Amino acid sequence: MWHKGVPMTQAWVTYAKPDLKERWAELQQRSASDAFEKGAAMASASEGDAVAKIQMALEGPQKILRARTELRETLQKNILKYIAGGHLHGFGYELPRKVSSAPVAIPKAAWAGRCDWTGGALSYRGLEFVDIRLTTNRIRNEILERGNVDTTPTRAPGRPSVKRDIEAAFHGLHEAGEIDPEASQMSHYPKVKRWLELHRPDLEVPPAYISDKTIQKYFAPLFNELKESSKL
């Protein structure tokens, strides 16, 4: 899906509403330097003092640049609304990136972080995503219908289980150096919930409602094994 997406650096214009996209193109065609030259010519012909002349010369280009900034912020905020509403989906590489790394789906919660629209990156609670691309529901659904994405349930029907998810959280945190065998198990539970919130946004049981007892049941065996191996 990443290959079919539009780079984040361009997506806020590509997916803009037609009237706003037209407005953006219009503002891009207006030259701030030309506006400055016209303003400077008018200022030189005026009888005001030096400060007034400078203000007159800058008024035109400032108006253009301010309009661009305001519209750009509006378009970027609209993209975040489309993502929150499930109309757009983000994919990118999670840092640290390796040669074997593959693009991952970016959880909706992560978009509450800091967006670098110029660099196409996103930061959220210590996680870093780069080379981000956005795709629409139509493209996403077409890919799913072609069978290019495995949609097989990860658990058998019945009562929801978070065993695999908690185990995945342990391994993910361990690889990131976030598991400390010398610390208590319970001190890691908030990290587990945060990891699940970001990497398992569609859990039937919201991470915030997973009890410490449930986390302990699946986290403890892996933690104890790591603790024992660290003593060797």
CSV table of C-alpha atoms in Angstrom, one decimal:
chain,number,residue,atom,x,y,z
A,1,MET,CA,0.0,0.0,0.0
A,2,TRP,CA,2.9,2.3,0.7
A,3,HIS,CA,4.0,2.2,-3.0
A,4,LYS,CA,0.5,3.3,-4.1
A,5,GLY,CA,0.4,6.2,-1.6
A,6,VAL,CA,1.1,9.9,-2.1
A,7,PRO,CA,4.1,11.3,-0.2
A,8,MET,CA,3.1,13.1,3.0
A,9,THR,CA,5.0,16.2,1.7
A,10,GLN,CA,2.5,16.4,-1.2
A,11,ALA,CA,-0.6,14.8,0.2
A,12,TRP,CA,-2.0,17.9,1.8
A,13,VAL,CA,-2.3,19.5,-1.7
A,14,THR,CA,-3.2,16.3,-3.6
A,15,TYR,CA,-6.1,15.4,-1.4
A,16,ALA,CA,-7.3,19.0,-0.9
A,17,LYS,CA,-10.8,19.9,-2.0
A,18,PRO,CA,-11.0,21.3,-5.5
A,19,ASP,CA,-11.7,24.9,-4.5
A,20,LEU,CA,-8.9,24.9,-2.0
A,21,LYS,CA,-6.5,23.3,-4.4
A,22,GLU,CA,-7.4,26.0,-6.9
A,23,ARG,CA,-6.9,28.7,-4.3
A,24,TRP,CA,-3.4,27.2,-3.5
A,25,ALA,CA,-2.4,27.2,-7.1
A,26,GLU,CA,-3.5,30.8,-7.4
A,27,LEU,CA,-1.4,31.9,-4.4
A,28,GLN,CA,1.6,30.0,-5.8
A,29,GLN,CA,1.4,32.0,-9.0
A,30,ARG,CA,1.3,35.3,-7.2
A,31,SER,CA,4.9,36.6,-6.8
A,32,ALA,CA,5.9,38.0,-3.5
A,33,SER,CA,9.0,39.6,-5.1
A,34,ASP,CA,6.9,41.3,-7.7
A,35,ALA,CA,4.6,42.6,-5.0
A,36,PHE,CA,7.6,44.0,-3.2
A,37,GLU,CA,8.9,45.8,-6.2
A,38,LYS,CA,5.4,47.4,-6.8
A,39,GLY,CA,5.2,48.3,-3.2
A,40,ALA,CA,8.7,49.8,-3.2
A,41,ALA,CA,7.9,51.9,-6.2
A,42,MET,CA,4.8,53.2,-4.6
A,43,ALA,CA,6.7,53.9,-1.4
A,44,SER,CA,9.4,55.8,-3.1
A,45,ALA,CA,6.7,58.1,-4.7
A,46,SER,CA,5.0,58.7,-1.4
A,47,GLU,CA,5.7,61.5,1.0
A,48,GLY,CA,5.8,59.4,4.2
A,49,ASP,CA,8.8,58.9,6.5
A,50,ALA,CA,11.3,56.0,6.1
A,51,VAL,CA,9.3,53.6,8.4
A,52,ALA,CA,6.1,54.2,6.6
A,53,LYS,CA,7.7,53.6,3.2
A,54,ILE,CA,9.2,50.3,4.4
A,55,GLN,CA,5.8,49.2,5.7
A,56,MET,CA,4.2,50.1,2.4
A,57,ALA,CA,6.8,48.2,0.4
A,58,LEU,CA,6.4,45.0,2.6
A,59,GLU,CA,2.6,45.1,2.8
A,60,GLY,CA,2.1,43.3,-0.6
A,61,PRO,CA,4.5,40.4,-0.1
A,62,GLN,CA,3.4,39.9,3.5
A,63,LYS,CA,-0.2,39.6,2.5
A,64,ILE,CA,0.7,36.9,0.0
A,65,LEU,CA,2.9,35.0,2.3
A,66,ARG,CA,0.4,35.2,5.1
A,67,ALA,CA,-2.4,33.9,2.9
A,68,ARG,CA,-0.2,31.0,1.8
A,69,THR,CA,0.7,30.1,5.4
A,70,GLU,CA,-3.0,30.2,6.5
A,71,LEU,CA,-4.2,28.1,3.6
A,72,ARG,CA,-1.3,25.6,4.1
A,73,GLU,CA,-2.2,25.1,7.7
A,74,THR,CA,-5.9,24.6,6.8
A,75,LEU,CA,-5.0,22.0,4.2
A,76,GLN,CA,-2.8,20.1,6.6
A,77,LYS,CA,-5.4,20.2,9.3
A,78,ASN,CA,-7.9,18.8,6.8
A,79,ILE,CA,-5.6,15.9,6.1
A,80,LEU,CA,-5.5,15.0,9.8
A,81,LYS,CA,-9.3,15.1,9.9
A,82,TYR,CA,-9.5,12.8,6.9
A,83,ILE,CA,-7.1,10.4,8.7
A,84,ALA,CA,-9.1,10.5,11.9
A,85,GLY,CA,-12.3,9.8,10.0
A,86,GLY,CA,-10.8,6.8,8.3
A,87,HIS,CA,-10.8,8.4,4.8
A,88,LEU,CA,-7.0,8.3,4.5
A,89,HIS,CA,-4.5,5.8,5.8
A,90,GLY,CA,-0.8,6.5,6.5
A,91,PHE,CA,2.1,4.1,5.9
A,92,GLY,CA,5.8,4.7,6.6
A,93,TYR,CA,9.0,3.3,8.0
A,94,GLU,CA,9.6,3.2,11.8
A,95,LEU,CA,13.0,4.2,13.0
A,96,PRO,CA,15.5,2.9,13.5
A,97,ARG,CA,15.2,1.8,9.8
A,98,LYS,CA,17.1,-1.2,8.6
A,99,VAL,CA,17.8,-2.6,5.1
A,100,SER,CA,15.1,-5.3,5.7
A,101,SER,CA,12.6,-2.9,7.1
A,102,ALA,CA,9.1,-2.7,5.5
A,103,PRO,CA,6.6,0.1,5.6
A,104,VAL,CA,4.1,-0.2,8.5
A,105,ALA,CA,0.6,1.1,9.0
A,106,ILE,CA,0.7,4.2,11.2
A,107,PRO,CA,-1.9,4.1,14.0
A,108,LYS,CA,-4.4,6.9,14.1
A,109,ALA,CA,-3.3,7.8,17.6
A,110,ALA,CA,0.2,8.7,16.4
A,111,TRP,CA,-1.1,11.5,14.3
A,112,ALA,CA,-1.7,13.5,17.5
A,113,GLY,CA,2.1,13.8,17.6
A,114,ARG,CA,4.4,16.3,15.8
A,115,CYS,CA,4.0,16.3,12.0
A,116,ASP,CA,6.9,17.3,9.8
A,117,TRP,CA,5.1,18.1,6.6
A,118,THR,CA,8.3,19.2,4.8
A,119,GLY,CA,10.2,16.1,5.7
A,120,GLY,CA,7.4,13.6,5.5
A,121,ALA,CA,7.9,12.4,9.1
A,122,LEU,CA,5.9,12.0,12.3
A,123,SER,CA,7.0,11.8,16.0
A,124,TYR,CA,4.8,10.5,18.8
A,125,ARG,CA,5.8,9.4,22.3
A,126,GLY,CA,9.3,8.4,21.3
A,127,LEU,CA,8.3,6.7,18.1
A,128,GLU,CA,9.5,8.1,14.8
A,129,PHE,CA,8.0,7.4,11.4
A,130,VAL,CA,9.7,8.6,8.2
A,131,ASP,CA,9.1,8.5,4.4
A,132,ILE,CA,5.4,8.6,5.1
A,133,ARG,CA,2.8,8.1,2.3
A,134,LEU,CA,-1.0,8.5,2.4
A,135,THR,CA,-3.5,6.5,0.5
A,136,THR,CA,-7.3,6.6,0.1
A,137,ASN,CA,-9.9,4.1,1.2
A,138,ARG,CA,-10.5,3.2,-2.5
A,139,ILE,CA,-6.9,2.3,-3.2
A,140,ARG,CA,-6.6,0.5,0.1
A,141,ASN,CA,-9.8,-1.5,-0.5
A,142,GLU,CA,-8.7,-2.4,-4.1
A,143,ILE,CA,-5.4,-3.8,-2.7
A,144,LEU,CA,-7.2,-5.8,-0.1
A,145,GLU,CA,-9.7,-7.2,-2.6
A,146,ARG,CA,-6.7,-8.3,-4.8
A,147,GLY,CA,-5.5,-10.3,-1.9
A,148,ASN,CA,-2.1,-8.6,-1.6
A,149,VAL,CA,-2.7,-8.1,2.1
A,150,ASP,CA,-3.2,-10.9,4.6
A,151,THR,CA,-6.5,-10.3,6.4
A,152,THR,CA,-6.7,-13.6,8.1
A,153,PRO,CA,-7.8,-13.2,11.8
A,154,THR,CA,-4.9,-13.6,14.2
A,155,ARG,CA,-7.0,-15.4,16.7
A,156,ALA,CA,-9.7,-18.0,16.6
A,157,PRO,CA,-13.4,-16.9,16.9
A,158,GLY,CA,-14.7,-16.6,20.5
A,159,ARG,CA,-13.6,-14.6,23.5
A,160,PRO,CA,-11.0,-11.9,22.5
A,161,SER,CA,-7.5,-12.8,23.5
A,162,VAL,CA,-4.6,-10.4,23.8
A,163,LYS,CA,-1.9,-13.1,24.4
A,164,ARG,CA,-0.2,-12.6,21.0
A,165,ASP,CA,-0.5,-8.9,21.3
A,166,ILE,CA,1.1,-8.7,24.7
A,167,GLU,CA,3.9,-11.0,23.6
A,168,ALA,CA,4.4,-8.9,20.5
A,169,ALA,CA,4.6,-5.8,22.8
A,170,PHE,CA,7.2,-7.5,25.0
A,171,HIS,CA,9.4,-8.4,22.0
A,172,GLY,CA,8.9,-4.9,20.4
A,173,LEU,CA,9.9,-3.2,23.7
A,174,HIS,CA,12.8,-5.5,24.2
A,175,GLU,CA,14.2,-4.8,20.7
A,176,ALA,CA,13.8,-1.1,21.5
A,177,GLY,CA,15.8,-1.5,24.7
A,178,GLU,CA,12.8,-0.6,26.8
A,179,ILE,CA,12.8,-3.8,28.9
A,180,ASP,CA,14.9,-3.6,32.1
A,181,PRO,CA,15.3,-7.0,33.8
A,182,GLU,CA,16.4,-5.2,37.0
A,183,ALA,CA,13.2,-3.3,37.3
A,184,SER,CA,9.8,-4.7,38.4
A,185,GLN,CA,7.4,-6.2,35.9
A,186,MET,CA,4.7,-3.8,36.8
A,187,SER,CA,6.9,-0.8,35.9
A,188,HIS,CA,6.7,-2.1,32.3
A,189,TYR,CA,2.9,-2.4,32.1
A,190,PRO,CA,2.3,1.3,31.1
A,191,LYS,CA,4.8,0.8,28.3
A,192,VAL,CA,3.0,-2.4,27.1
A,193,LYS,CA,-0.3,-0.5,27.0
A,194,ARG,CA,1.3,2.4,25.1
A,195,TRP,CA,2.8,0.0,22.6
A,196,LEU,CA,-0.5,-1.7,22.1
A,197,GLU,CA,-2.2,1.6,21.6
A,198,LEU,CA,0.1,2.5,18.8
A,199,HIS,CA,0.7,-0.9,17.1
A,200,ARG,CA,-2.7,-2.6,17.8
A,201,PRO,CA,-5.2,0.3,17.3
A,202,ASP,CA,-8.0,-2.2,16.4
A,203,LEU,CA,-7.8,-4.4,19.5
A,204,GLU,CA,-11.3,-5.5,20.5
A,205,VAL,CA,-10.2,-4.8,24.1
A,206,PRO,CA,-8.9,-1.2,24.3
A,207,PRO,CA,-5.3,-1.2,25.8
A,208,ALA,CA,-6.4,1.1,28.6
A,209,TYR,CA,-8.9,-1.5,29.8
A,210,ILE,CA,-6.5,-4.5,29.8
A,211,SER,CA,-6.0,-5.3,33.5
A,212,ASP,CA,-2.6,-5.7,35.1
A,213,LYS,CA,-3.5,-9.3,35.8
A,214,THR,CA,-4.0,-10.0,32.2
A,215,ILE,CA,-0.7,-8.4,31.2
A,216,GLN,CA,1.1,-10.2,34.0
A,217,LYS,CA,-0.3,-13.6,32.7
A,218,TYR,CA,1.4,-13.3,29.3
A,219,PHE,CA,4.2,-10.8,30.1
A,220,ALA,CA,5.7,-12.7,33.2
A,221,PRO,CA,7.0,-15.8,31.4
A,222,LEU,CA,8.9,-13.8,28.9
A,223,PHE,CA,10.1,-11.3,31.5
A,224,ASN,CA,11.3,-14.0,33.9
A,225,GLU,CA,13.1,-15.9,31.0
A,226,LEU,CA,14.9,-12.7,30.1
A,227,LYS,CA,15.7,-12.0,33.8
A,228,GLU,CA,17.2,-15.5,34.2
A,229,SER,CA,19.3,-15.3,31.0
A,230,SER,CA,20.7,-11.9,32.1
A,231,LYS,CA,22.2,-13.5,35.1
A,232,LEU,CA,24.2,-16.0,33.1
